[in-house]
Short mmCIF file of C-alpha atoms in Angstrom, two decimals:
data_model
loop_
_atom_site.label_atom_id
_atom_site.label_comp_id
_atom_site.label_asym_id
_atom_site.label_seq_id
_atom_site.Cartn_x
_atom_site.Cartn_y
_atom_site.Cartn_z
CA ALA A 1 -9.93 19.25 -16.65
CA GLU A 2 -12.77 21.85 -16.91
CA THR A 3 -13.98 24.41 -14.49
CA LEU A 4 -16.94 23.73 -12.69
CA LYS A 5 -19.53 26.15 -10.95
CA SER A 6 -20.81 25.76 -7.37
CA LYS A 7 -21.94 27.50 -4.63
CA PRO A 8 -20.69 26.87 -0.99
CA GLY A 9 -22.64 23.86 0.93
CA PRO A 10 -22.95 23.02 4.40
CA PHE A 11 -20.60 20.69 6.72
CA SER A 12 -17.03 21.97 5.32
CA THR A 13 -14.17 21.60 7.93
CA ASP A 14 -12.43 24.73 8.76
CA GLU A 15 -9.07 22.80 8.57
CA THR A 16 -6.63 23.06 5.69
CA PRO A 17 -7.05 21.37 2.27
CA THR A 18 -4.34 19.14 1.27
CA SER A 19 -2.27 20.30 -1.71
CA PHE A 20 -3.99 19.90 -5.15
CA MET A 21 -0.49 17.38 -5.58
CA ASP A 22 -0.66 15.34 -2.73
CA VAL A 23 -4.49 15.11 -3.19
CA THR A 24 -3.83 13.99 -7.14
CA ASN A 25 -0.79 11.66 -6.82
CA TYR A 26 -1.23 9.78 -3.61
CA ASN A 27 -4.55 7.35 -4.45
CA ASN A 28 -5.93 3.89 -4.27
CA PHE A 29 -7.61 3.08 -7.46
CA TYR A 30 -6.65 -0.33 -8.18
CA GLU A 31 -8.18 -0.34 -11.69
CA PHE A 32 -4.88 1.69 -12.46
CA GLY A 33 -2.60 -0.54 -10.27
CA SER A 34 -2.11 -0.77 -6.71
CA GLY A 35 0.67 1.36 -5.99
CA LYS A 36 -0.12 4.65 -4.61
CA SER A 37 1.27 6.54 -7.98
CA ASP A 38 0.22 4.06 -9.89
CA PRO A 39 -3.53 6.18 -10.82
CA ALA A 40 -1.67 9.12 -11.39
CA SER A 41 0.58 7.55 -13.54
CA ASN A 42 -1.53 4.96 -15.29
CA SER A 43 -4.59 7.05 -15.97
CA GLY A 44 -4.28 8.74 -19.04
CA ASP A 45 -5.80 6.78 -21.22
CA PHE A 46 -9.29 6.28 -19.81
CA ARG A 47 -11.79 8.74 -21.20
CA PRO A 48 -14.68 9.71 -18.57
CA GLU A 49 -16.52 11.58 -21.46
CA PRO A 50 -19.13 10.81 -22.41
CA TRP A 51 -20.45 8.97 -19.46
CA THR A 52 -23.52 7.49 -18.31
CA LEU A 53 -24.85 6.46 -14.79
CA GLU A 54 -27.62 4.00 -14.71
CA VAL A 55 -29.83 3.96 -11.53
CA GLY A 56 -32.49 0.97 -11.34
CA GLY A 57 -33.88 -1.69 -9.43
CA LEU A 58 -36.36 -1.00 -6.43
CA VAL A 59 -37.45 2.45 -7.92
CA ALA A 60 -40.47 4.14 -9.84
CA LYS A 61 -38.53 5.73 -12.40
CA PRO A 62 -35.41 4.25 -13.50
CA LYS A 63 -33.34 6.89 -14.99
CA THR A 64 -29.94 6.83 -17.26
CA PHE A 65 -28.07 10.37 -16.20
CA ASP A 66 -25.52 11.57 -18.44
CA LEU A 67 -23.06 13.75 -17.64
CA ASP A 68 -24.41 16.92 -18.03
CA GLU A 69 -27.26 16.22 -16.17
CA LEU A 70 -25.14 15.35 -13.18
CA ARG A 71 -23.06 18.19 -13.84
CA GLY A 72 -26.80 20.16 -13.63
CA PHE A 73 -27.51 19.01 -10.00
CA ASP A 74 -26.86 21.81 -7.35
CA LEU A 75 -23.07 21.71 -6.88
CA GLU A 76 -21.88 22.46 -3.80
CA ASP A 77 -18.67 22.72 -2.34
CA ARG A 78 -18.08 20.81 0.53
CA LEU A 79 -14.43 20.16 2.36
CA TYR A 80 -14.34 17.32 3.85
CA ARG A 81 -11.78 15.24 5.54
CA MET A 82 -10.78 11.71 4.24
CA ARG A 83 -9.88 8.98 6.42
CA CYS A 84 -8.08 5.93 4.06
CA VAL A 85 -8.51 2.59 5.88
CA GLU A 86 -4.31 2.49 5.76
CA ALA A 87 -4.43 5.01 8.61
CA TRP A 88 -3.82 8.43 6.51
CA SER A 89 -6.06 10.95 5.97
CA MET A 90 -6.45 14.14 3.79
CA VAL A 91 -8.73 17.32 3.32
CA ILE A 92 -10.29 17.49 0.16
CA PRO A 93 -12.38 20.42 -1.23
CA TRP A 94 -15.00 18.05 -3.40
CA ILE A 95 -17.51 19.58 -5.57
CA GLY A 96 -20.87 17.66 -5.44
CA PHE A 97 -24.65 17.29 -4.83
CA PRO A 98 -26.44 15.28 -2.07
CA LEU A 99 -26.76 11.71 -3.17
CA SER A 100 -30.59 12.46 -1.62
CA ALA A 101 -31.13 14.55 -4.50
CA LEU A 102 -30.83 11.93 -7.40
CA LEU A 103 -32.64 9.43 -5.11
CA ASP A 104 -35.07 11.50 -5.26
CA GLN A 105 -35.67 11.57 -8.91
CA VAL A 106 -36.04 7.92 -9.25
CA GLU A 107 -37.68 7.52 -6.12
CA PRO A 108 -36.97 4.08 -4.84
CA LEU A 109 -39.62 1.88 -3.57
CA GLY A 110 -40.62 0.89 0.11
CA SER A 111 -38.95 -2.39 -0.35
CA ALA A 112 -35.56 -0.78 -1.18
CA LYS A 113 -33.45 -1.21 1.56
CA TYR A 114 -29.84 -0.82 0.13
CA VAL A 115 -28.07 1.09 -2.70
CA ALA A 116 -25.67 -1.10 -4.15
CA PHE A 117 -22.98 1.19 -6.55
CA GLU A 118 -20.66 -0.42 -9.52
CA THR A 119 -17.55 0.62 -11.41
CA VAL A 120 -16.71 0.79 -14.80
CA VAL A 121 -15.26 -2.28 -16.98
CA ARG A 122 -13.39 -1.13 -19.18
CA PRO A 123 -9.83 -3.15 -19.52
CA GLU A 124 -8.65 -1.76 -22.52
CA GLU A 125 -8.15 2.07 -20.76
CA MET A 126 -7.89 0.17 -17.34
CA GLY A 127 -4.32 -1.26 -17.00
CA GLY A 128 -4.81 -2.71 -13.32
CA GLN A 129 -8.12 -4.84 -14.96
CA ARG A 130 -5.88 -6.35 -17.54
CA GLY A 131 -3.07 -9.03 -17.08
CA LEU A 132 -1.84 -11.95 -14.73
CA PHE A 133 -2.14 -10.42 -11.49
CA GLN A 134 -5.35 -8.97 -11.02
CA PRO A 135 -5.74 -7.52 -6.85
CA LEU A 136 -9.66 -7.38 -6.84
CA PRO A 137 -12.54 -8.98 -9.07
CA TRP A 138 -14.06 -6.56 -11.38
CA PRO A 139 -16.47 -4.45 -11.38
CA TYR A 140 -15.75 -2.94 -7.80
CA VAL A 141 -18.76 -2.78 -6.02
CA GLU A 142 -19.65 -1.19 -3.03
CA GLY A 143 -22.48 -0.39 -0.99
CA LEU A 144 -25.11 1.68 1.38
CA ARG A 145 -28.16 1.49 3.58
CA LEU A 146 -30.79 3.53 2.45
CA ASP A 147 -30.47 5.94 5.39
CA GLU A 148 -26.61 6.19 4.74
CA ALA A 149 -27.41 7.07 1.17
CA ARG A 150 -30.01 9.77 1.91
CA HIS A 151 -27.49 11.43 4.56
CA PRO A 152 -26.95 14.88 4.08
CA LEU A 153 -23.55 14.24 3.90
CA ALA A 154 -23.39 11.69 1.24
CA ILE A 155 -22.36 13.06 -1.70
CA LEU A 156 -21.85 12.26 -5.27
CA ALA A 157 -18.54 14.38 -6.34
CA VAL A 158 -17.91 15.20 -9.87
CA GLY A 159 -15.17 18.01 -9.17
CA LEU A 160 -12.52 18.80 -6.83
CA TYR A 161 -10.31 22.18 -6.05
CA GLY A 162 -13.07 24.08 -8.53
CA GLN A 163 -12.63 21.40 -11.63
CA THR A 164 -13.78 18.43 -12.88
CA LEU A 165 -12.27 15.43 -11.12
CA PRO A 166 -9.04 13.93 -12.36
CA ASN A 167 -9.17 10.63 -13.86
CA GLN A 168 -7.42 9.34 -10.62
CA ASN A 169 -9.62 10.58 -8.48
CA GLY A 170 -12.92 8.89 -10.14
CA ALA A 171 -13.75 10.32 -13.00
CA PRO A 172 -16.20 11.85 -13.54
CA VAL A 173 -18.45 10.56 -11.04
CA ARG A 174 -17.99 9.19 -7.62
CA LEU A 175 -19.22 8.51 -4.01
CA VAL A 176 -17.92 10.67 -1.19
CA VAL A 177 -19.06 9.43 2.68
CA PRO A 178 -17.16 10.96 4.86
CA TRP A 179 -17.48 9.28 8.04
CA LYS A 180 -16.44 5.80 6.06
CA TYR A 181 -12.81 4.83 5.19
CA GLY A 182 -12.12 6.05 1.96
CA PHE A 183 -12.51 2.78 0.27
CA LYS A 184 -16.38 2.94 0.99
CA GLY A 185 -16.38 5.94 -1.75
CA ILE A 186 -16.16 4.17 -4.95
CA LYS A 187 -14.98 5.56 -7.95
CA SER A 188 -16.02 6.01 -11.80
CA ILE A 189 -19.47 5.01 -11.03
CA VAL A 190 -21.64 3.56 -13.93
CA LYS A 191 -24.74 1.87 -11.96
CA MET A 192 -26.55 2.15 -9.26
CA THR A 193 -29.16 -0.35 -7.82
CA LEU A 194 -31.78 -0.09 -5.06
CA VAL A 195 -31.98 -3.72 -3.47
CA GLU A 196 -33.64 -5.19 -0.41
CA GLU A 197 -30.57 -7.72 0.80
CA GLN A 198 -27.43 -6.03 2.23
CA PRO A 199 -25.19 -6.11 -0.78
CA VAL A 200 -21.40 -7.01 -0.73
CA SER A 201 -18.53 -4.82 -1.33
CA SER A 202 -15.02 -5.57 -2.61
CA TRP A 203 -13.02 -5.33 0.09
CA GLU A 204 -15.25 -7.24 2.09
CA ARG A 205 -15.26 -9.90 -0.25
CA LEU A 206 -12.11 -10.23 -0.75
CA GLN A 207 -10.76 -10.33 3.07
CA PRO A 208 -14.40 -9.84 5.71
CA SER A 209 -11.61 -10.28 8.56
CA GLU A 210 -10.25 -6.86 7.51
CA TYR A 211 -12.58 -4.84 6.10
CA GLY A 212 -16.56 -5.06 7.13
CA PHE A 213 -19.49 -3.44 5.12
CA TYR A 214 -20.10 -0.41 7.43
CA ALA A 215 -16.81 0.39 7.27
CA ASN A 216 -17.33 3.55 9.54
CA VAL A 217 -14.12 5.47 10.73
CA ASN A 218 -13.77 3.61 14.61
CA PRO A 219 -10.44 4.67 16.47
CA ALA A 220 -11.58 1.47 18.82
CA VAL A 221 -11.56 -1.19 16.13
CA ASP A 222 -7.89 -2.21 14.87
CA HIS A 223 -7.57 -3.37 11.54
CA PRO A 224 -6.58 -6.86 12.27
CA ARG A 225 -2.71 -5.76 10.47
CA TRP A 226 -2.86 -2.10 12.38
CA SER A 227 -3.82 0.32 14.64
CA GLN A 228 -6.63 2.88 13.43
CA ALA A 229 -6.36 4.90 16.79
CA THR A 230 -3.96 7.31 14.79
CA GLU A 231 -3.61 8.81 11.50
CA ILE A 232 -1.00 10.90 9.57
CA ARG A 233 -2.15 13.74 8.14
CA ILE A 234 -0.51 13.97 4.77
CA GLY A 235 1.11 17.13 3.66
CA GLU A 236 1.33 18.15 7.36
CA GLY A 237 4.67 18.45 9.72
CA GLY A 238 6.93 17.72 6.71
CA PHE A 239 9.19 14.75 6.72
CA LEU A 240 10.95 14.48 9.46
CA SER A 241 8.06 15.01 11.65
CA PRO A 242 4.95 13.80 9.74
CA GLY A 243 1.50 15.28 11.86
CA ARG A 244 0.25 12.43 12.96
CA ARG A 245 -3.13 12.48 15.13
CA GLU A 246 -5.67 10.64 16.95
CA THR A 247 -8.77 9.79 14.70
CA LEU A 248 -12.44 10.46 15.54
CA PRO A 249 -15.12 8.42 15.81
CA PHE A 250 -16.74 8.41 12.37
CA ASN A 251 -13.89 10.62 11.19
CA GLY A 252 -15.39 13.66 13.15
CA TYR A 253 -18.72 13.51 11.80
CA ALA A 254 -20.35 11.72 15.26
CA GLU A 255 -22.96 15.11 15.83
CA GLN A 256 -24.10 14.46 12.56
CA VAL A 257 -24.00 10.28 12.00
CA ALA A 258 -23.66 8.73 15.35
CA SER A 259 -27.57 8.71 15.79
CA ILE A 260 -28.45 6.40 12.76
CA TYR A 261 -26.51 3.64 14.15
CA ASP A 262 -28.06 3.84 17.77
CA GLY A 263 -28.30 0.72 19.26
CA MET A 264 -25.85 -1.26 16.86
CA ASP A 265 -22.57 -3.23 18.11
CA LEU A 266 -20.27 -1.23 16.12
CA ALA A 267 -17.26 -3.62 16.91
CA ALA A 268 -19.25 -6.59 15.76
CA ASN A 269 -20.52 -4.20 12.40
CA TYR A 270 -17.09 -3.02 11.62
CA MET B 1 49.28 -6.53 -10.54
CA ILE B 2 49.60 -4.03 -7.79
CA ALA B 3 46.74 -2.08 -9.53
CA SER B 4 44.43 -4.47 -10.06
CA ARG B 5 44.66 -5.34 -6.07
CA VAL B 6 43.87 -1.68 -5.37
CA TRP B 7 41.21 -2.09 -7.36
CA ARG B 8 39.96 -4.96 -5.76
CA SER B 9 39.76 -3.79 -2.79
CA ALA B 10 38.35 -0.06 -4.10
CA SER B 11 35.56 -2.09 -5.59
CA VAL B 12 34.54 -3.36 -2.44
CA TRP B 13 34.04 0.54 -0.92
CA LEU B 14 32.41 1.28 -4.36
CA VAL B 15 29.62 -1.45 -3.40
CA TYR B 16 29.13 0.39 -0.17
CA VAL B 17 29.12 3.38 -1.66
CA VAL B 18 26.52 2.49 -4.59
CA GLY B 19 24.84 0.90 -1.81
CA PHE B 20 23.74 3.84 0.14
CA VAL B 21 22.72 6.00 -2.75
CA PRO B 22 18.93 4.71 -2.86
CA ALA B 23 18.75 5.87 1.06
CA ALA B 24 20.40 9.07 0.23
CA TRP B 25 18.09 9.57 -2.39
CA TYR B 26 15.04 8.80 -1.25
CA PHE B 27 15.83 10.83 2.09
CA TYR B 28 16.80 13.82 -0.30
CA LEU B 29 13.42 13.46 -2.21
CA GLY B 30 11.12 13.26 0.77
CA ALA B 31 13.20 16.25 3.16
CA THR B 32 12.74 18.67 -0.16
CA GLY B 33 9.01 17.61 -0.40
CA GLN B 34 9.38 15.48 -3.64
CA ILE B 35 7.73 12.66 -2.75
CA PRO B 36 3.67 12.85 -2.85
CA GLY B 37 1.43 12.01 -0.33
CA ASN B 38 2.71 9.74 2.67
CA ALA B 39 6.24 10.51 2.33
CA VAL B 40 7.41 8.75 5.23
CA LYS B 41 5.46 5.24 4.62
CA VAL B 42 7.11 5.21 0.73
CA PHE B 43 10.01 5.78 2.51
CA GLU B 44 9.71 3.01 4.96
CA HIS B 45 8.62 0.77 2.29
CA LEU B 46 11.33 1.67 -0.18
CA LEU B 47 14.05 0.81 2.57
CA GLY B 48 12.10 -2.55 3.39
CA VAL B 49 12.59 -3.32 -0.23
CA TRP B 50 16.00 -2.27 -0.65
CA ALA B 51 16.83 -4.38 2.47
CA LEU B 52 15.26 -7.48 0.50
CA ARG B 53 17.34 -6.69 -2.56
CA PHE B 54 20.34 -7.04 -0.83
CA LEU B 55 19.57 -10.02 1.14
CA LEU B 56 18.61 -11.61 -1.86
CA VAL B 57 22.01 -10.75 -3.57
CA THR B 58 24.17 -11.64 -0.91
CA LEU B 59 22.63 -15.11 -0.96
CA ALA B 60 22.84 -15.37 -4.55
CA VAL B 61 26.45 -14.98 -4.30
CA THR B 62 27.20 -18.53 -3.76
CA PRO B 63 24.83 -19.96 -6.70
CA ILE B 64 26.24 -17.61 -8.85
CA ARG B 65 29.68 -19.13 -8.34
CA ASP B 66 28.99 -22.62 -8.46
CA LEU B 67 26.64 -22.50 -11.49
CA PHE B 68 27.94 -19.84 -13.28
CA GLY B 69 31.58 -19.81 -12.18
CA ILE B 70 32.02 -15.91 -11.49
CA ASN B 71 33.40 -15.47 -7.85
CA LEU B 72 31.72 -11.85 -5.83
CA ILE B 73 32.71 -13.38 -2.69
CA ARG B 74 34.59 -10.50 -1.88
CA TYR B 75 31.58 -8.63 -2.36
CA ARG B 76 29.29 -10.69 -0.17
CA ARG B 77 30.36 -9.15 3.31
CA ALA B 78 29.54 -5.74 1.96
CA LEU B 79 25.96 -6.57 0.48
CA GLY B 80 25.06 -8.51 4.00
CA LEU B 81 25.80 -5.91 5.82
CA LEU B 82 24.02 -2.92 3.43
CA ALA B 83 21.27 -5.00 4.07
CA PHE B 84 21.85 -5.07 7.91
CA TRP B 85 22.03 -1.49 7.79
CA TYR B 86 18.97 -1.07 5.50
CA VAL B 87 16.88 -3.24 7.93
CA VAL B 88 18.07 -0.64 10.54
CA MET B 89 16.89 2.25 8.55
CA HIS B 90 13.64 0.52 7.73
CA PHE B 91 12.88 -0.07 11.23
CA SER B 92 13.95 3.01 12.39
CA THR B 93 12.02 5.09 10.14
CA TYR B 94 9.06 2.93 11.22
CA MET B 95 9.79 3.86 14.86
CA ILE B 96 10.74 7.71 14.78
CA LEU B 97 9.34 8.98 11.78
CA ASP B 98 6.35 6.89 11.70
CA GLN B 99 5.50 6.09 15.06
CA ALA B 100 7.19 8.97 16.30
CA LEU B 101 8.68 6.77 19.02
CA ASN B 102 5.48 6.07 20.89
CA PHE B 103 6.92 2.61 22.39
CA GLN B 104 3.44 1.51 23.79
CA VAL B 105 2.20 1.33 20.29
CA ILE B 106 5.32 0.06 18.50
CA VAL B 107 5.50 -2.97 21.54
CA ASN B 108 1.89 -3.52 20.63
CA ASP B 109 2.77 -3.73 16.82
CA ILE B 110 5.33 -6.05 17.50
CA ALA B 111 3.70 -8.30 19.86
CA LYS B 112 0.16 -8.68 18.00
CA ARG B 113 0.59 -8.27 14.64
CA PRO B 114 2.39 -11.13 13.14
CA PHE B 115 3.62 -9.62 9.99
CA ILE B 116 5.62 -6.88 12.08
CA THR B 117 6.45 -10.09 14.50
CA ILE B 118 7.95 -11.88 12.00
CA GLY B 119 9.64 -8.95 10.56
CA MET B 120 10.85 -7.87 14.03
CA ALA B 121 12.20 -11.70 14.73
CA SER B 122 14.24 -11.45 11.33
CA PHE B 123 15.70 -8.11 11.96
CA ALA B 124 16.99 -9.62 15.62
CA LEU B 125 18.54 -12.50 13.67
CA LEU B 126 20.19 -10.50 11.74
CA ILE B 127 21.84 -8.82 14.26
CA PRO B 128 24.44 -11.50 15.40
CA LEU B 129 25.39 -12.15 11.89
CA ALA B 130 26.06 -8.11 11.51
CA ILE B 131 28.01 -8.30 14.64
CA THR B 132 30.39 -11.30 13.66
CA SER B 133 30.78 -9.99 9.53
CA ASN B 134 34.29 -9.22 10.45
CA SER B 135 37.13 -11.20 10.05
CA TRP B 136 38.24 -11.67 13.57
CA SER B 137 35.02 -13.33 14.08
CA ILE B 138 35.60 -15.82 11.39
CA ARG B 139 38.74 -16.77 12.50
CA LYS B 140 37.75 -17.31 15.94
CA LEU B 141 34.73 -19.17 14.94
CA GLY B 142 35.86 -20.66 12.79
CA SER B 143 33.09 -23.63 10.99
CA ARG B 144 30.78 -22.63 14.00
CA TRP B 145 30.91 -19.35 11.81
CA ASN B 146 29.09 -21.18 8.80
CA SER B 147 26.42 -22.56 10.99
CA LEU B 148 25.72 -19.38 12.15
CA HIS B 149 25.49 -17.41 8.95
CA LYS B 150 22.81 -20.24 7.73
CA LEU B 151 20.59 -18.00 9.87
CA SER B 152 20.57 -15.95 6.60
CA TYR B 153 18.41 -18.34 5.06
CA VAL B 154 15.71 -18.32 7.74
CA ILE B 155 15.96 -14.21 7.76
CA ILE B 156 15.29 -13.35 3.76
CA LEU B 157 12.22 -15.77 4.18
CA GLY B 158 11.07 -14.30 7.22
CA GLY B 159 11.80 -10.96 5.35
CA ALA B 160 10.07 -11.76 2.33
CA LEU B 161 7.05 -13.26 4.29
CA HIS B 162 6.90 -9.80 6.30
CA TYR B 163 6.51 -7.76 3.21
CA LEU B 164 3.72 -10.57 1.75
CA MET B 165 1.96 -10.04 5.04
CA ALA B 166 1.85 -6.39 4.93
CA VAL B 167 0.42 -5.71 1.72
CA ARG B 168 -3.39 -5.12 0.96
CA VAL B 169 -3.26 -7.26 -2.06
CA ILE B 170 -0.53 -9.83 -3.19
CA THR B 171 0.89 -8.05 -6.35
CA PRO B 172 3.68 -9.38 -8.21
CA GLU B 173 6.71 -7.77 -6.46
CA PRO B 174 6.60 -9.16 -2.78
CA ALA B 175 5.29 -12.31 -4.94
CA ILE B 176 8.08 -12.20 -6.79
CA TYR B 177 10.61 -11.42 -4.06
CA MET B 178 9.22 -14.30 -2.15
CA ALA B 179 9.88 -16.74 -5.44
CA ILE B 180 13.62 -15.80 -5.41
CA ALA B 181 14.06 -16.28 -1.79
CA ALA B 182 12.29 -19.79 -1.71
CA VAL B 183 14.69 -20.78 -4.70
CA LEU B 184 17.78 -19.56 -3.04
CA VAL B 185 16.68 -21.33 0.20
CA GLY B 186 15.47 -24.19 -1.91
CA TYR B 187 18.81 -24.27 -3.97
CA ARG B 188 20.97 -24.50 -0.66
CA LEU B 189 18.78 -27.62 0.97
CA PHE B 190 18.10 -29.63 -1.92
CA PHE B 191 20.41 -28.92 -4.95
CA ARG B 192 23.67 -27.34 -4.20
CA SER B 193 25.29 -30.81 -2.59
CA ARG B 194 23.98 -32.40 -6.13
CA VAL B 195 25.62 -29.65 -8.41
CA LEU B 196 29.12 -29.80 -6.49
CA ALA B 197 28.98 -33.66 -6.96
CA TRP B 198 28.32 -33.16 -10.27
CA ARG B 199 31.23 -30.71 -10.82
CA LYS B 200 33.71 -32.94 -8.77
CA GLN B 201 32.96 -35.79 -10.79
CA ARG B 202 33.15 -33.83 -14.27
CA ARG B 203 37.08 -32.63 -12.57
CA ALA B 204 37.87 -36.14 -11.88
CA VAL B 205 37.24 -37.20 -15.55
CA ALA B 206 38.89 -34.23 -16.82
CA MET B 207 41.82 -34.73 -14.90
CA ALA B 208 41.66 -38.74 -15.59
CA ARG B 209 42.37 -37.64 -19.13
#
């Protein structure tokens, strides 16, 4: 990993960052396997450089960004909470830039209502995309409403802990939307398409009763198989008394984002 | 002669000692901060997987004797009790370390979430088997002991189903446990009587010569 230059950004929490060891060794990245340590163990063959991110669809100026261009945005530090749908959480020092800054360059048309995202498919480098048991259909896809994508909290991350993203964390560019469950943060993005209709996301397609399109962190709406009321903060309290805390609506970012869902039934649109 | 008898009883104790090594080892790794991420969940999961492994091995003792003539019956009680203690540790880890003894959440989980209900039911059924695993109960219960311990087939299916339903996506591991459990139960229900009849017949033919 190379060092990345960044300046302090807004919205950073004052909570203690989760250790680099935990952030880079406890991951969900099914392209490298479905075990938590699989991404760290099995992503060594992945080549995130060179890379291109193609942005198209309902835009005035479609554009393909290379890595220098992506890292050429004004990079900011964003120390965000990350709440996984599996009821654990971390605090991660991301380096990235607002997704809106990239959208501004491609100029979405008035008809564009959503952004659809796509992860790279490279079975030869990603073991989870090969073989008999493949947990999800590839490519991994995600989506945001355009106002969510333009929200200043939503960033494209190109690094963490002062350096470029490790492979297991979604190198070289990934989405971070801290008020949503972690699976919305699609990794190793190769394509973004501005569309009119609500795109389907991978987990929603696999099990719609368990994972919705919005996936906003919500302690009041249980996952059918576990409660979302509390979460274990990774690395806190130790093995014999792990730090379990209350989960906050919108993962504690309600002040910033709750208003964009005014009038929406968040239990029905989970 | 005496040496071999000593070894036989010592080897049973060895099964217990070796059997507890995974739990002790992972507890050590967790307590010393060497399990990255959600150490308690990882530990809880490993205890559950080892409970299933011991259950499967316990139920494999009879087919191994029937089909290969290898008699491991003297280890079966130890293997079954190891499975029981791993389930106890698995459930305790969930209750104490994972949920911090929040009984409202625990009761709600058991009542509302089918995979936890099934896991809990399998654990409950395992308790009478553990209690009657001593020689006194075997003598006392006679043929009823055999009937009671057939519950182990329900328990292994419940345990494997609990694992299969707990995961976010079906991966080879829970699928393989389920498949082995189904084969063992299927053998017991459908094939064992035929295997035994065939062996008896073969013995009779050999005697007649």
